[in-house]
Amino acid sequence: MLDLGRLRALHAVAVHGTVGAAATALGYTPSAVSQQIAKLERETRTTLLERSGRGVRLTDEARQLADTAERLLALVEEAEVRLEERRGLPAGRLRIGCFASAARGLMPRALADLARRHPALDARLSEVDPHLSVDLVGRGVLDLAVAHDWDIAPLPVPPGVEQAVIGDDLCDILVPREHPLAGRDGVRREELSQERWITQPPGTVCHDWLIRTLRATGYEPLIAHQAEENHTQVALVAAGLGIALVPRLGRGTLPPEVVALRLDPIPMRRLWALWRTGAARRPAITETVRTLQEVWPEIAAAG
């Protein structure tokens, strides 16, 4: 009989592409994942992983087995949901994926509240890009995701995934204190046509929103610097190297060299909680979503 834990390890490698990434998602060491797959190879008398450069490649037999593993894991999840539902209390492991600024600004408070109220719940957080996290929820790698979108770039949600609004995160224009606009209460988008911008790299939701929004006003934004972390963008603004549009969530206290201005109209991104339809009745899911919605107003007010 095939061991479910070993099938889970193979499925994780199939989803994440490498043994190291699978180990991170499962909370194991890469060595432990490799050992699980080696045992599965002996049990099935089949080669499952082949060397490919510095990484590994799944054989055709491994991909077939990983597809079967995905269906088996879905059945196991259904059984776990039914048991937890009967008990009526959040329990067991809950794998949560979250984008960086929410992992810093929202999740510590929410996870602490959950741990205090529900000691039987083992919630585990991973920092994941918002668009990737939705796909990982759909594949069953994550139980819950916290993601975000913008008004002109809605978050694509695949069939079988449900979502609920957590709240809206407002964004400000950050300028150096010596900037000519620094003494203003607010600015219009049309006034920023000659500015040097600091933003996230292309392909990210924030970068795409900025480019599309400013182009709609009739000019091509000058992207001077790109940085994934909001804190890095703030540091570049403080050095006088440009201006940035930065959400309030997880931003922290601004240094004295940086001034926040209101952009008219105020940009905002919406935060979502997402989970699989099959797990919608699980108390761990419903209680975590309720907690996120409950703590959000205080987090937003502090921001």
PDB file of C-alpha atoms in Angstrom:
ATOM      1  CA  MET A   1       0.000   0.000   0.000  1.00  0.00           C
ATOM      2  CA  LEU A   2       1.308   3.449  -0.929  1.00  0.00           C
ATOM      3  CA  ASP A   3       2.194   5.739   1.954  1.00  0.00           C
ATOM      4  CA  LEU A   4       0.158   8.984   1.952  1.00  0.00           C
ATOM      5  CA  GLY A   5       3.000  11.048   3.406  1.00  0.00           C
ATOM      6  CA  ARG A   6       5.303   9.989   0.569  1.00  0.00           C
ATOM      7  CA  LEU A   7       2.633  10.775  -1.996  1.00  0.00           C
ATOM      8  CA  ARG A   8       2.237  14.206  -0.403  1.00  0.00           C
ATOM      9  CA  ALA A   9       5.988  14.795  -0.804  1.00  0.00           C
ATOM     10  CA  LEU A  10       5.866  13.827  -4.494  1.00  0.00           C
ATOM     11  CA  HIS A  11       2.831  16.024  -5.081  1.00  0.00           C
ATOM     12  CA  ALA A  12       4.623  18.981  -3.457  1.00  0.00           C
ATOM     13  CA  VAL A  13       7.629  18.544  -5.758  1.00  0.00           C
ATOM     14  CA  ALA A  14       5.290  18.392  -8.758  1.00  0.00           C
ATOM     15  CA  VAL A  15       3.562  21.621  -7.698  1.00  0.00           C
ATOM     16  CA  HIS A  16       6.613  23.629  -6.603  1.00  0.00           C
ATOM     17  CA  GLY A  17       9.120  22.321  -9.125  1.00  0.00           C
ATOM     18  CA  THR A  18      12.058  21.630  -6.789  1.00  0.00           C
ATOM     19  CA  VAL A  19      12.763  19.520  -3.728  1.00  0.00           C
ATOM     20  CA  GLY A  20      13.820  22.615  -1.796  1.00  0.00           C
ATOM     21  CA  ALA A  21      10.617  24.527  -2.540  1.00  0.00           C
ATOM     22  CA  ALA A  22       8.525  21.457  -1.714  1.00  0.00           C
ATOM     23  CA  ALA A  23      10.347  21.116   1.608  1.00  0.00           C
ATOM     24  CA  THR A  24       9.634  24.749   2.465  1.00  0.00           C
ATOM     25  CA  ALA A  25       5.927  24.321   1.681  1.00  0.00           C
ATOM     26  CA  LEU A  26       5.660  21.144   3.747  1.00  0.00           C
ATOM     27  CA  GLY A  27       7.745  22.394   6.661  1.00  0.00           C
ATOM     28  CA  TYR A  28      10.371  19.657   6.188  1.00  0.00           C
ATOM     29  CA  THR A  29      14.043  19.661   5.288  1.00  0.00           C
ATOM     30  CA  PRO A  30      15.023  18.953   1.658  1.00  0.00           C
ATOM     31  CA  SER A  31      16.750  15.804   2.888  1.00  0.00           C
ATOM     32  CA  ALA A  32      13.525  14.546   4.457  1.00  0.00           C
ATOM     33  CA  VAL A  33      11.585  15.126   1.214  1.00  0.00           C
ATOM     34  CA  SER A  34      14.264  13.342  -0.810  1.00  0.00           C
ATOM     35  CA  GLN A  35      14.134  10.384   1.581  1.00  0.00           C
ATOM     36  CA  GLN A  36      10.340  10.182   1.292  1.00  0.00           C
ATOM     37  CA  ILE A  37      10.523  10.075  -2.501  1.00  0.00           C
ATOM     38  CA  ALA A  38      13.377   7.553  -2.449  1.00  0.00           C
ATOM     39  CA  LYS A  39      11.220   5.252  -0.299  1.00  0.00           C
ATOM     40  CA  LEU A  40       8.306   5.773  -2.684  1.00  0.00           C
ATOM     41  CA  GLU A  41      10.557   4.781  -5.592  1.00  0.00           C
ATOM     42  CA  ARG A  42      11.465   1.555  -3.795  1.00  0.00           C
ATOM     43  CA  GLU A  43       7.822   0.812  -2.974  1.00  0.00           C
ATOM     44  CA  THR A  44       6.685   1.358  -6.549  1.00  0.00           C
ATOM     45  CA  ARG A  45       9.889   0.016  -8.154  1.00  0.00           C
ATOM     46  CA  THR A  46       9.727   3.075 -10.402  1.00  0.00           C
ATOM     47  CA  THR A  47      12.094   5.956 -11.073  1.00  0.00           C
ATOM     48  CA  LEU A  48      10.240   9.117 -10.100  1.00  0.00           C
ATOM     49  CA  LEU A  49      12.897  11.860 -10.195  1.00  0.00           C
ATOM     50  CA  GLU A  50      15.691  12.349 -12.701  1.00  0.00           C
ATOM     51  CA  ARG A  51      18.581  14.794 -12.561  1.00  0.00           C
ATOM     52  CA  SER A  52      18.171  17.837 -14.812  1.00  0.00           C
ATOM     53  CA  GLY A  53      21.053  20.292 -14.563  1.00  0.00           C
ATOM     54  CA  ARG A  54      21.228  21.359 -10.923  1.00  0.00           C
ATOM     55  CA  GLY A  55      17.634  20.351 -10.260  1.00  0.00           C
ATOM     56  CA  VAL A  56      15.333  17.386 -10.819  1.00  0.00           C
ATOM     57  CA  ARG A  57      12.669  16.449 -13.321  1.00  0.00           C
ATOM     58  CA  LEU A  58       9.602  14.295 -12.708  1.00  0.00           C
ATOM     59  CA  THR A  59       9.317  11.257 -14.943  1.00  0.00           C
ATOM     60  CA  ASP A  60       6.067  10.535 -16.786  1.00  0.00           C
ATOM     61  CA  GLU A  61       5.271   7.856 -14.195  1.00  0.00           C
ATOM     62  CA  ALA A  62       5.862  10.377 -11.411  1.00  0.00           C
ATOM     63  CA  ARG A  63       3.468  12.880 -12.975  1.00  0.00           C
ATOM     64  CA  GLN A  64       0.753  10.241 -13.232  1.00  0.00           C
ATOM     65  CA  LEU A  65       1.323   9.285  -9.611  1.00  0.00           C
ATOM     66  CA  ALA A  66       1.313  12.967  -8.552  1.00  0.00           C
ATOM     67  CA  ASP A  67      -2.069  13.457 -10.258  1.00  0.00           C
ATOM     68  CA  THR A  68      -3.435  10.479  -8.345  1.00  0.00           C
ATOM     69  CA  ALA A  69      -1.909  11.864  -5.151  1.00  0.00           C
ATOM     70  CA  GLU A  70      -3.754  15.151  -5.693  1.00  0.00           C
ATOM     71  CA  ARG A  71      -7.087  13.338  -5.847  1.00  0.00           C
ATOM     72  CA  LEU A  72      -6.255  11.267  -2.756  1.00  0.00           C
ATOM     73  CA  LEU A  73      -5.217  14.332  -0.790  1.00  0.00           C
ATOM     74  CA  ALA A  74      -8.508  16.007  -1.727  1.00  0.00           C
ATOM     75  CA  LEU A  75     -10.395  13.010  -0.310  1.00  0.00           C
ATOM     76  CA  VAL A  76      -8.345  13.140   2.875  1.00  0.00           C
ATOM     77  CA  GLU A  77      -9.080  16.852   3.200  1.00  0.00           C
ATOM     78  CA  GLU A  78     -12.802  16.144   2.801  1.00  0.00           C
ATOM     79  CA  ALA A  79     -12.655  13.584   5.605  1.00  0.00           C
ATOM     80  CA  GLU A  80     -10.731  15.979   7.851  1.00  0.00           C
ATOM     81  CA  VAL A  81     -13.245  18.757   7.160  1.00  0.00           C
ATOM     82  CA  ARG A  82     -16.147  16.506   8.147  1.00  0.00           C
ATOM     83  CA  LEU A  83     -14.467  15.461  11.385  1.00  0.00           C
ATOM     84  CA  GLU A  84     -13.544  19.018  12.317  1.00  0.00           C
ATOM     85  CA  GLU A  85     -17.046  20.178  11.431  1.00  0.00           C
ATOM     86  CA  ARG A  86     -18.557  17.601  13.778  1.00  0.00           C
ATOM     87  CA  ARG A  87     -16.297  18.751  16.602  1.00  0.00           C
ATOM     88  CA  GLY A  88     -17.220  22.342  15.837  1.00  0.00           C
ATOM     89  CA  LEU A  89     -13.828  23.758  16.882  1.00  0.00           C
ATOM     90  CA  PRO A  90     -10.865  24.905  14.765  1.00  0.00           C
ATOM     91  CA  ALA A  91      -8.147  22.259  14.947  1.00  0.00           C
ATOM     92  CA  GLY A  92      -5.352  20.655  12.973  1.00  0.00           C
ATOM     93  CA  ARG A  93      -2.828  22.245  10.637  1.00  0.00           C
ATOM     94  CA  LEU A  94      -3.818  25.258   8.558  1.00  0.00           C
ATOM     95  CA  ARG A  95      -1.393  26.285   5.792  1.00  0.00           C
ATOM     96  CA  ILE A  96      -1.712  29.999   5.047  1.00  0.00           C
ATOM     97  CA  GLY A  97      -0.069  31.876   2.166  1.00  0.00           C
ATOM     98  CA  CYS A  98       0.194  35.643   2.344  1.00  0.00           C
ATOM     99  CA  PHE A  99       1.854  38.497   0.428  1.00  0.00           C
ATOM    100  CA  ALA A 100       4.748  40.328   2.071  1.00  0.00           C
ATOM    101  CA  SER A 101       3.225  43.501   3.514  1.00  0.00           C
ATOM    102  CA  ALA A 102       0.221  41.636   4.950  1.00  0.00           C
ATOM    103  CA  ALA A 103       2.558  39.004   6.408  1.00  0.00           C
ATOM    104  CA  ARG A 104       4.262  41.854   8.235  1.00  0.00           C
ATOM    105  CA  GLY A 105       1.350  44.181   9.005  1.00  0.00           C
ATOM    106  CA  LEU A 106      -1.717  41.957   9.423  1.00  0.00           C
ATOM    107  CA  MET A 107      -0.854  38.336  10.109  1.00  0.00           C
ATOM    108  CA  PRO A 108       1.095  38.639  13.400  1.00  0.00           C
ATOM    109  CA  ARG A 109      -1.949  40.110  15.147  1.00  0.00           C
ATOM    110  CA  ALA A 110      -4.389  37.695  13.514  1.00  0.00           C
ATOM    111  CA  LEU A 111      -2.257  34.599  14.175  1.00  0.00           C
ATOM    112  CA  ALA A 112      -1.690  35.630  17.799  1.00  0.00           C
ATOM    113  CA  ASP A 113      -5.449  35.992  18.320  1.00  0.00           C
ATOM    114  CA  LEU A 114      -6.077  32.576  16.761  1.00  0.00           C
ATOM    115  CA  ALA A 115      -3.374  30.924  18.891  1.00  0.00           C
ATOM    116  CA  ARG A 116      -4.806  32.413  22.073  1.00  0.00           C
ATOM    117  CA  ARG A 117      -8.415  31.420  21.362  1.00  0.00           C
ATOM    118  CA  HIS A 118      -7.833  28.086  19.596  1.00  0.00           C
ATOM    119  CA  PRO A 119      -4.769  26.229  20.931  1.00  0.00           C
ATOM    120  CA  ALA A 120      -5.687  23.097  18.951  1.00  0.00           C
ATOM    121  CA  LEU A 121      -5.240  24.999  15.673  1.00  0.00           C
ATOM    122  CA  ASP A 122      -1.745  24.800  14.169  1.00  0.00           C
ATOM    123  CA  ALA A 123      -1.688  27.753  11.738  1.00  0.00           C
ATOM    124  CA  ARG A 124       1.481  28.006   9.622  1.00  0.00           C
ATOM    125  CA  LEU A 125       2.329  31.038   7.490  1.00  0.00           C
ATOM    126  CA  SER A 126       4.299  31.219   4.231  1.00  0.00           C
ATOM    127  CA  GLU A 127       5.079  34.446   2.351  1.00  0.00           C
ATOM    128  CA  VAL A 128       3.810  34.009  -1.233  1.00  0.00           C
ATOM    129  CA  ASP A 129       3.120  36.281  -4.214  1.00  0.00           C
ATOM    130  CA  PRO A 130      -0.642  37.039  -4.288  1.00  0.00           C
ATOM    131  CA  HIS A 131      -1.275  35.570  -7.752  1.00  0.00           C
ATOM    132  CA  LEU A 132       0.746  32.432  -7.005  1.00  0.00           C
ATOM    133  CA  SER A 133      -1.065  31.910  -3.712  1.00  0.00           C
ATOM    134  CA  VAL A 134      -4.459  31.689  -5.430  1.00  0.00           C
ATOM    135  CA  ASP A 135      -3.190  28.909  -7.675  1.00  0.00           C
ATOM    136  CA  LEU A 136      -1.662  27.114  -4.681  1.00  0.00           C
ATOM    137  CA  VAL A 137      -5.017  27.213  -2.897  1.00  0.00           C
ATOM    138  CA  GLY A 138      -6.712  25.751  -5.957  1.00  0.00           C
ATOM    139  CA  ARG A 139      -4.153  22.920  -6.083  1.00  0.00           C
ATOM    140  CA  GLY A 140      -4.542  22.118  -2.401  1.00  0.00           C
ATOM    141  CA  VAL A 141      -1.013  23.144  -1.428  1.00  0.00           C
ATOM    142  CA  LEU A 142      -2.353  25.990   0.735  1.00  0.00           C
ATOM    143  CA  ASP A 143      -5.520  25.867   2.826  1.00  0.00           C
ATOM    144  CA  LEU A 144      -6.017  29.625   2.881  1.00  0.00           C
ATOM    145  CA  ALA A 145      -4.498  32.602   1.078  1.00  0.00           C
ATOM    146  CA  VAL A 146      -4.474  36.312   1.820  1.00  0.00           C
ATOM    147  CA  ALA A 147      -4.084  38.155  -1.482  1.00  0.00           C
ATOM    148  CA  HIS A 148      -4.843  41.585  -2.918  1.00  0.00           C
ATOM    149  CA  ASP A 149      -5.927  43.265  -6.137  1.00  0.00           C
ATOM    150  CA  TRP A 150      -6.594  46.751  -7.533  1.00  0.00           C
ATOM    151  CA  ASP A 151      -9.671  48.238  -9.154  1.00  0.00           C
ATOM    152  CA  ILE A 152      -8.224  47.978 -12.672  1.00  0.00           C
ATOM    153  CA  ALA A 153      -6.591  44.587 -12.083  1.00  0.00           C
ATOM    154  CA  PRO A 154      -9.086  42.220 -10.383  1.00  0.00           C
ATOM    155  CA  LEU A 155      -7.716  39.069  -8.820  1.00  0.00           C
ATOM    156  CA  PRO A 156      -8.460  36.037 -11.049  1.00  0.00           C
ATOM    157  CA  VAL A 157     -10.159  33.340  -8.990  1.00  0.00           C
ATOM    158  CA  PRO A 158     -10.385  29.835 -10.522  1.00  0.00           C
ATOM    159  CA  PRO A 159     -13.407  27.550 -10.184  1.00  0.00           C
ATOM    160  CA  GLY A 160     -13.514  25.702  -6.884  1.00  0.00           C
ATOM    161  CA  VAL A 161     -12.053  28.613  -4.910  1.00  0.00           C
ATOM    162  CA  GLU A 162     -14.148  30.932  -2.737  1.00  0.00           C
ATOM    163  CA  GLN A 163     -13.244  34.375  -1.467  1.00  0.00           C
ATOM    164  CA  ALA A 164     -14.254  36.986   1.101  1.00  0.00           C
ATOM    165  CA  VAL A 165     -13.251  40.624   1.510  1.00  0.00           C
ATOM    166  CA  ILE A 166     -10.961  41.427   4.437  1.00  0.00           C
ATOM    167  CA  GLY A 167     -10.756  45.182   3.841  1.00  0.00           C
ATOM    168  CA  ASP A 168      -9.351  48.019   1.740  1.00  0.00           C
ATOM    169  CA  ASP A 169      -5.754  49.220   2.079  1.00  0.00           C
ATOM    170  CA  LEU A 170      -5.220  52.905   1.204  1.00  0.00           C
ATOM    171  CA  CYS A 171      -2.094  54.078  -0.625  1.00  0.00           C
ATOM    172  CA  ASP A 172      -0.142  57.344  -0.407  1.00  0.00           C
ATOM    173  CA  ILE A 173       2.372  59.160  -2.574  1.00  0.00           C
ATOM    174  CA  LEU A 174       5.710  59.308  -0.732  1.00  0.00           C
ATOM    175  CA  VAL A 175       8.035  62.194  -1.591  1.00  0.00           C
ATOM    176  CA  PRO A 176      11.325  63.470  -0.115  1.00  0.00           C
ATOM    177  CA  ARG A 177      10.832  66.194   2.492  1.00  0.00           C
ATOM    178  CA  GLU A 178      12.652  68.704   0.248  1.00  0.00           C
ATOM    179  CA  HIS A 179      10.367  67.965  -2.718  1.00  0.00           C
ATOM    180  CA  PRO A 180       8.358  70.958  -4.050  1.00  0.00           C
ATOM    181  CA  LEU A 181       5.093  69.062  -3.382  1.00  0.00           C
ATOM    182  CA  ALA A 182       5.983  68.129   0.207  1.00  0.00           C
ATOM    183  CA  GLY A 183       4.029  71.041   1.718  1.00  0.00           C
ATOM    184  CA  ARG A 184       0.768  70.094  -0.024  1.00  0.00           C
ATOM    185  CA  ASP A 185      -2.099  68.138   1.547  1.00  0.00           C
ATOM    186  CA  GLY A 186      -2.708  66.258  -1.663  1.00  0.00           C
ATOM    187  CA  VAL A 187      -1.872  66.057  -5.366  1.00  0.00           C
ATOM    188  CA  ARG A 188      -3.574  65.060  -8.610  1.00  0.00           C
ATOM    189  CA  ARG A 189      -2.173  62.413 -10.925  1.00  0.00           C
ATOM    190  CA  GLU A 190      -1.721  64.939 -13.723  1.00  0.00           C
ATOM    191  CA  GLU A 191       0.789  66.857 -11.562  1.00  0.00           C
ATOM    192  CA  LEU A 192       3.197  63.904 -11.435  1.00  0.00           C
ATOM    193  CA  SER A 193       4.060  63.611 -15.126  1.00  0.00           C
ATOM    194  CA  GLN A 194       7.686  64.740 -14.720  1.00  0.00           C
ATOM    195  CA  GLU A 195       8.520  62.691 -11.640  1.00  0.00           C
ATOM    196  CA  ARG A 196      11.041  59.882 -11.313  1.00  0.00           C
ATOM    197  CA  TRP A 197       9.211  56.852  -9.903  1.00  0.00           C
ATOM    198  CA  ILE A 198      10.301  54.117  -7.527  1.00  0.00           C
ATOM    199  CA  THR A 199       8.136  51.028  -7.848  1.00  0.00           C
ATOM    200  CA  GLN A 200       8.024  47.238  -7.741  1.00  0.00           C
ATOM    201  CA  PRO A 201       9.388  45.203 -10.684  1.00  0.00           C
ATOM    202  CA  PRO A 202       7.293  44.552 -13.823  1.00  0.00           C
ATOM    203  CA  GLY A 203       4.788  41.727 -13.483  1.00  0.00           C
ATOM    204  CA  THR A 204       3.765  42.638  -9.951  1.00  0.00           C
ATOM    205  CA  VAL A 205       0.259  43.915  -9.270  1.00  0.00           C
ATOM    206  CA  CYS A 206       1.461  47.251  -7.854  1.00  0.00           C
ATOM    207  CA  HIS A 207       3.779  47.972 -10.805  1.00  0.00           C
ATOM    208  CA  ASP A 208       1.132  47.134 -13.396  1.00  0.00           C
ATOM    209  CA  TRP A 209      -1.456  49.297 -11.623  1.00  0.00           C
ATOM    210  CA  LEU A 210       0.903  52.286 -11.526  1.00  0.00           C
ATOM    211  CA  ILE A 211       1.841  52.003 -15.207  1.00  0.00           C
ATOM    212  CA  ARG A 212      -1.736  51.579 -16.433  1.00  0.00           C
ATOM    213  CA  THR A 213      -3.131  54.339 -14.221  1.00  0.00           C
ATOM    214  CA  LEU A 214      -0.535  56.956 -15.169  1.00  0.00           C
ATOM    215  CA  ARG A 215      -0.733  56.091 -18.849  1.00  0.00           C
ATOM    216  CA  ALA A 216      -4.474  56.745 -18.640  1.00  0.00           C
ATOM    217  CA  THR A 217      -3.675  60.360 -17.699  1.00  0.00           C
ATOM    218  CA  GLY A 218      -1.737  60.776 -20.945  1.00  0.00           C
ATOM    219  CA  TYR A 219       1.919  60.284 -20.050  1.00  0.00           C
ATOM    220  CA  GLU A 220       4.467  57.498 -19.768  1.00  0.00           C
ATOM    221  CA  PRO A 221       5.855  57.253 -16.213  1.00  0.00           C
ATOM    222  CA  LEU A 222       9.634  57.415 -15.809  1.00  0.00           C
ATOM    223  CA  ILE A 223      10.605  54.372 -13.740  1.00  0.00           C
ATOM    224  CA  ALA A 224      13.953  55.218 -12.134  1.00  0.00           C
ATOM    225  CA  HIS A 225      14.281  52.416  -9.564  1.00  0.00           C
ATOM    226  CA  GLN A 226      12.617  49.055  -8.915  1.00  0.00           C
ATOM    227  CA  ALA A 227      12.463  47.307  -5.548  1.00  0.00           C
ATOM    228  CA  GLU A 228      10.213  44.506  -4.321  1.00  0.00           C
ATOM    229  CA  GLU A 229      10.158  45.536  -0.658  1.00  0.00           C
ATOM    230  CA  ASN A 230       8.142  48.595   0.377  1.00  0.00           C
ATOM    231  CA  HIS A 231      10.765  49.400   3.015  1.00  0.00           C
ATOM    232  CA  THR A 232      13.410  49.579   0.280  1.00  0.00           C
ATOM    233  CA  GLN A 233      11.219  51.937  -1.731  1.00  0.00           C
ATOM    234  CA  VAL A 234      10.807  54.162   1.338  1.00  0.00           C
ATOM    235  CA  ALA A 235      14.595  54.216   1.825  1.00  0.00           C
ATOM    236  CA  LEU A 236      15.103  55.266  -1.807  1.00  0.00           C
ATOM    237  CA  VAL A 237      12.562  58.057  -1.399  1.00  0.00           C
ATOM    238  CA  ALA A 238      14.314  59.181   1.792  1.00  0.00           C
ATOM    239  CA  ALA A 239      17.552  59.429  -0.196  1.00  0.00           C
ATOM    240  CA  GLY A 240      15.870  61.836  -2.624  1.00  0.00           C
ATOM    241  CA  LEU A 241      15.968  59.427  -5.566  1.00  0.00           C
ATOM    242  CA  GLY A 242      12.332  59.651  -6.615  1.00  0.00           C
ATOM    243  CA  ILE A 243       8.738  59.312  -5.446  1.00  0.00           C
ATOM    244  CA  ALA A 244       6.698  56.175  -4.800  1.00  0.00           C
ATOM    245  CA  LEU A 245       3.119  54.997  -4.407  1.00  0.00           C
ATOM    246  CA  VAL A 246       3.166  52.810  -1.290  1.00  0.00           C
ATOM    247  CA  PRO A 247       0.256  51.097   0.520  1.00  0.00           C
ATOM    248  CA  ARG A 248      -0.141  51.787   4.225  1.00  0.00           C
ATOM    249  CA  LEU A 249      -0.346  48.161   5.344  1.00  0.00           C
ATOM    250  CA  GLY A 250       2.966  46.976   6.727  1.00  0.00           C
ATOM    251  CA  ARG A 251       4.697  50.237   5.781  1.00  0.00           C
ATOM    252  CA  GLY A 252       5.581  51.208   9.332  1.00  0.00           C
ATOM    253  CA  THR A 253       6.576  54.644  10.578  1.00  0.00           C
ATOM    254  CA  LEU A 254       8.035  56.847   7.871  1.00  0.00           C
ATOM    255  CA  PRO A 255      11.508  58.336   8.402  1.00  0.00           C
ATOM    256  CA  PRO A 256      11.682  62.124   8.890  1.00  0.00           C
ATOM    257  CA  GLU A 257      13.089  62.530   5.359  1.00  0.00           C
ATOM    258  CA  VAL A 258       9.834  61.238   3.795  1.00  0.00           C
ATOM    259  CA  VAL A 259       6.412  62.926   3.520  1.00  0.00           C
ATOM    260  CA  ALA A 260       3.150  61.121   2.662  1.00  0.00           C
ATOM    261  CA  LEU A 261       0.691  62.922   0.384  1.00  0.00           C
ATOM    262  CA  ARG A 262      -2.890  62.042  -0.511  1.00  0.00           C
ATOM    263  CA  LEU A 263      -3.354  61.264  -4.196  1.00  0.00           C
ATOM    264  CA  ASP A 264      -6.708  62.398  -5.575  1.00  0.00           C
ATOM    265  CA  PRO A 265      -8.592  60.117  -6.070  1.00  0.00           C
ATOM    266  CA  ILE A 266      -7.102  57.926  -3.352  1.00  0.00           C
ATOM    267  CA  PRO A 267      -5.740  54.603  -4.725  1.00  0.00           C
ATOM    268  CA  MET A 268      -6.544  51.495  -2.759  1.00  0.00           C
ATOM    269  CA  ARG A 269      -6.062  47.791  -3.013  1.00  0.00           C
ATOM    270  CA  ARG A 270      -8.560  45.255  -1.705  1.00  0.00           C
ATOM    271  CA  LEU A 271      -7.474  42.396   0.533  1.00  0.00           C
ATOM    272  CA  TRP A 272      -9.095  38.978   0.051  1.00  0.00           C
ATOM    273  CA  ALA A 273      -9.153  35.690   1.903  1.00  0.00           C
ATOM    274  CA  LEU A 274      -9.400  32.665  -0.419  1.00  0.00           C
ATOM    275  CA  TRP A 275      -9.982  28.969   0.246  1.00  0.00           C
ATOM    276  CA  ARG A 276     -11.189  25.862  -1.570  1.00  0.00           C
ATOM    277  CA  THR A 277     -14.927  25.317  -1.837  1.00  0.00           C
ATOM    278  CA  GLY A 278     -14.519  21.816  -0.408  1.00  0.00           C
ATOM    279  CA  ALA A 279     -13.067  23.244   2.814  1.00  0.00           C
ATOM    280  CA  ALA A 280     -15.629  26.021   3.248  1.00  0.00           C
ATOM    281  CA  ARG A 281     -17.303  24.249   6.196  1.00  0.00           C
ATOM    282  CA  ARG A 282     -14.052  23.707   8.062  1.00  0.00           C
ATOM    283  CA  PRO A 283     -14.125  25.666  11.351  1.00  0.00           C
ATOM    284  CA  ALA A 284     -10.404  26.482  10.985  1.00  0.00           C
ATOM    285  CA  ILE A 285     -11.194  28.317   7.740  1.00  0.00           C
ATOM    286  CA  THR A 286     -14.307  30.146   8.909  1.00  0.00           C
ATOM    287  CA  GLU A 287     -12.702  31.229  12.187  1.00  0.00           C
ATOM    288  CA  THR A 288      -9.505  32.432  10.510  1.00  0.00           C
ATOM    289  CA  VAL A 289     -11.441  34.487   7.955  1.00  0.00           C
ATOM    290  CA  ARG A 290     -13.606  35.939  10.732  1.00  0.00           C
ATOM    291  CA  THR A 291     -10.482  36.852  12.724  1.00  0.00           C
ATOM    292  CA  LEU A 292      -8.862  38.571   9.734  1.00  0.00           C
ATOM    293  CA  GLN A 293     -12.004  40.636   9.155  1.00  0.00           C
ATOM    294  CA  GLU A 294     -12.264  41.421  12.860  1.00  0.00           C
ATOM    295  CA  VAL A 295      -8.710  42.733  13.319  1.00  0.00           C
ATOM    296  CA  TRP A 296      -8.552  44.602  10.010  1.00  0.00           C
ATOM    297  CA  PRO A 297     -10.293  47.865  11.080  1.00  0.00           C
ATOM    298  CA  GLU A 298      -7.815  48.368  13.915  1.00  0.00           C
ATOM    299  CA  ILE A 299      -4.849  47.522  11.666  1.00  0.00           C
ATOM    300  CA  ALA A 300      -6.103  49.916   8.980  1.00  0.00           C
ATOM    301  CA  ALA A 301      -6.692  52.709  11.498  1.00  0.00           C
ATOM    302  CA  ALA A 302      -3.174  52.316  12.893  1.00  0.00           C
ATOM    303  CA  GLY A 303      -1.747  52.451   9.378  1.00  0.00           C
TER     304      GLY A 303
END
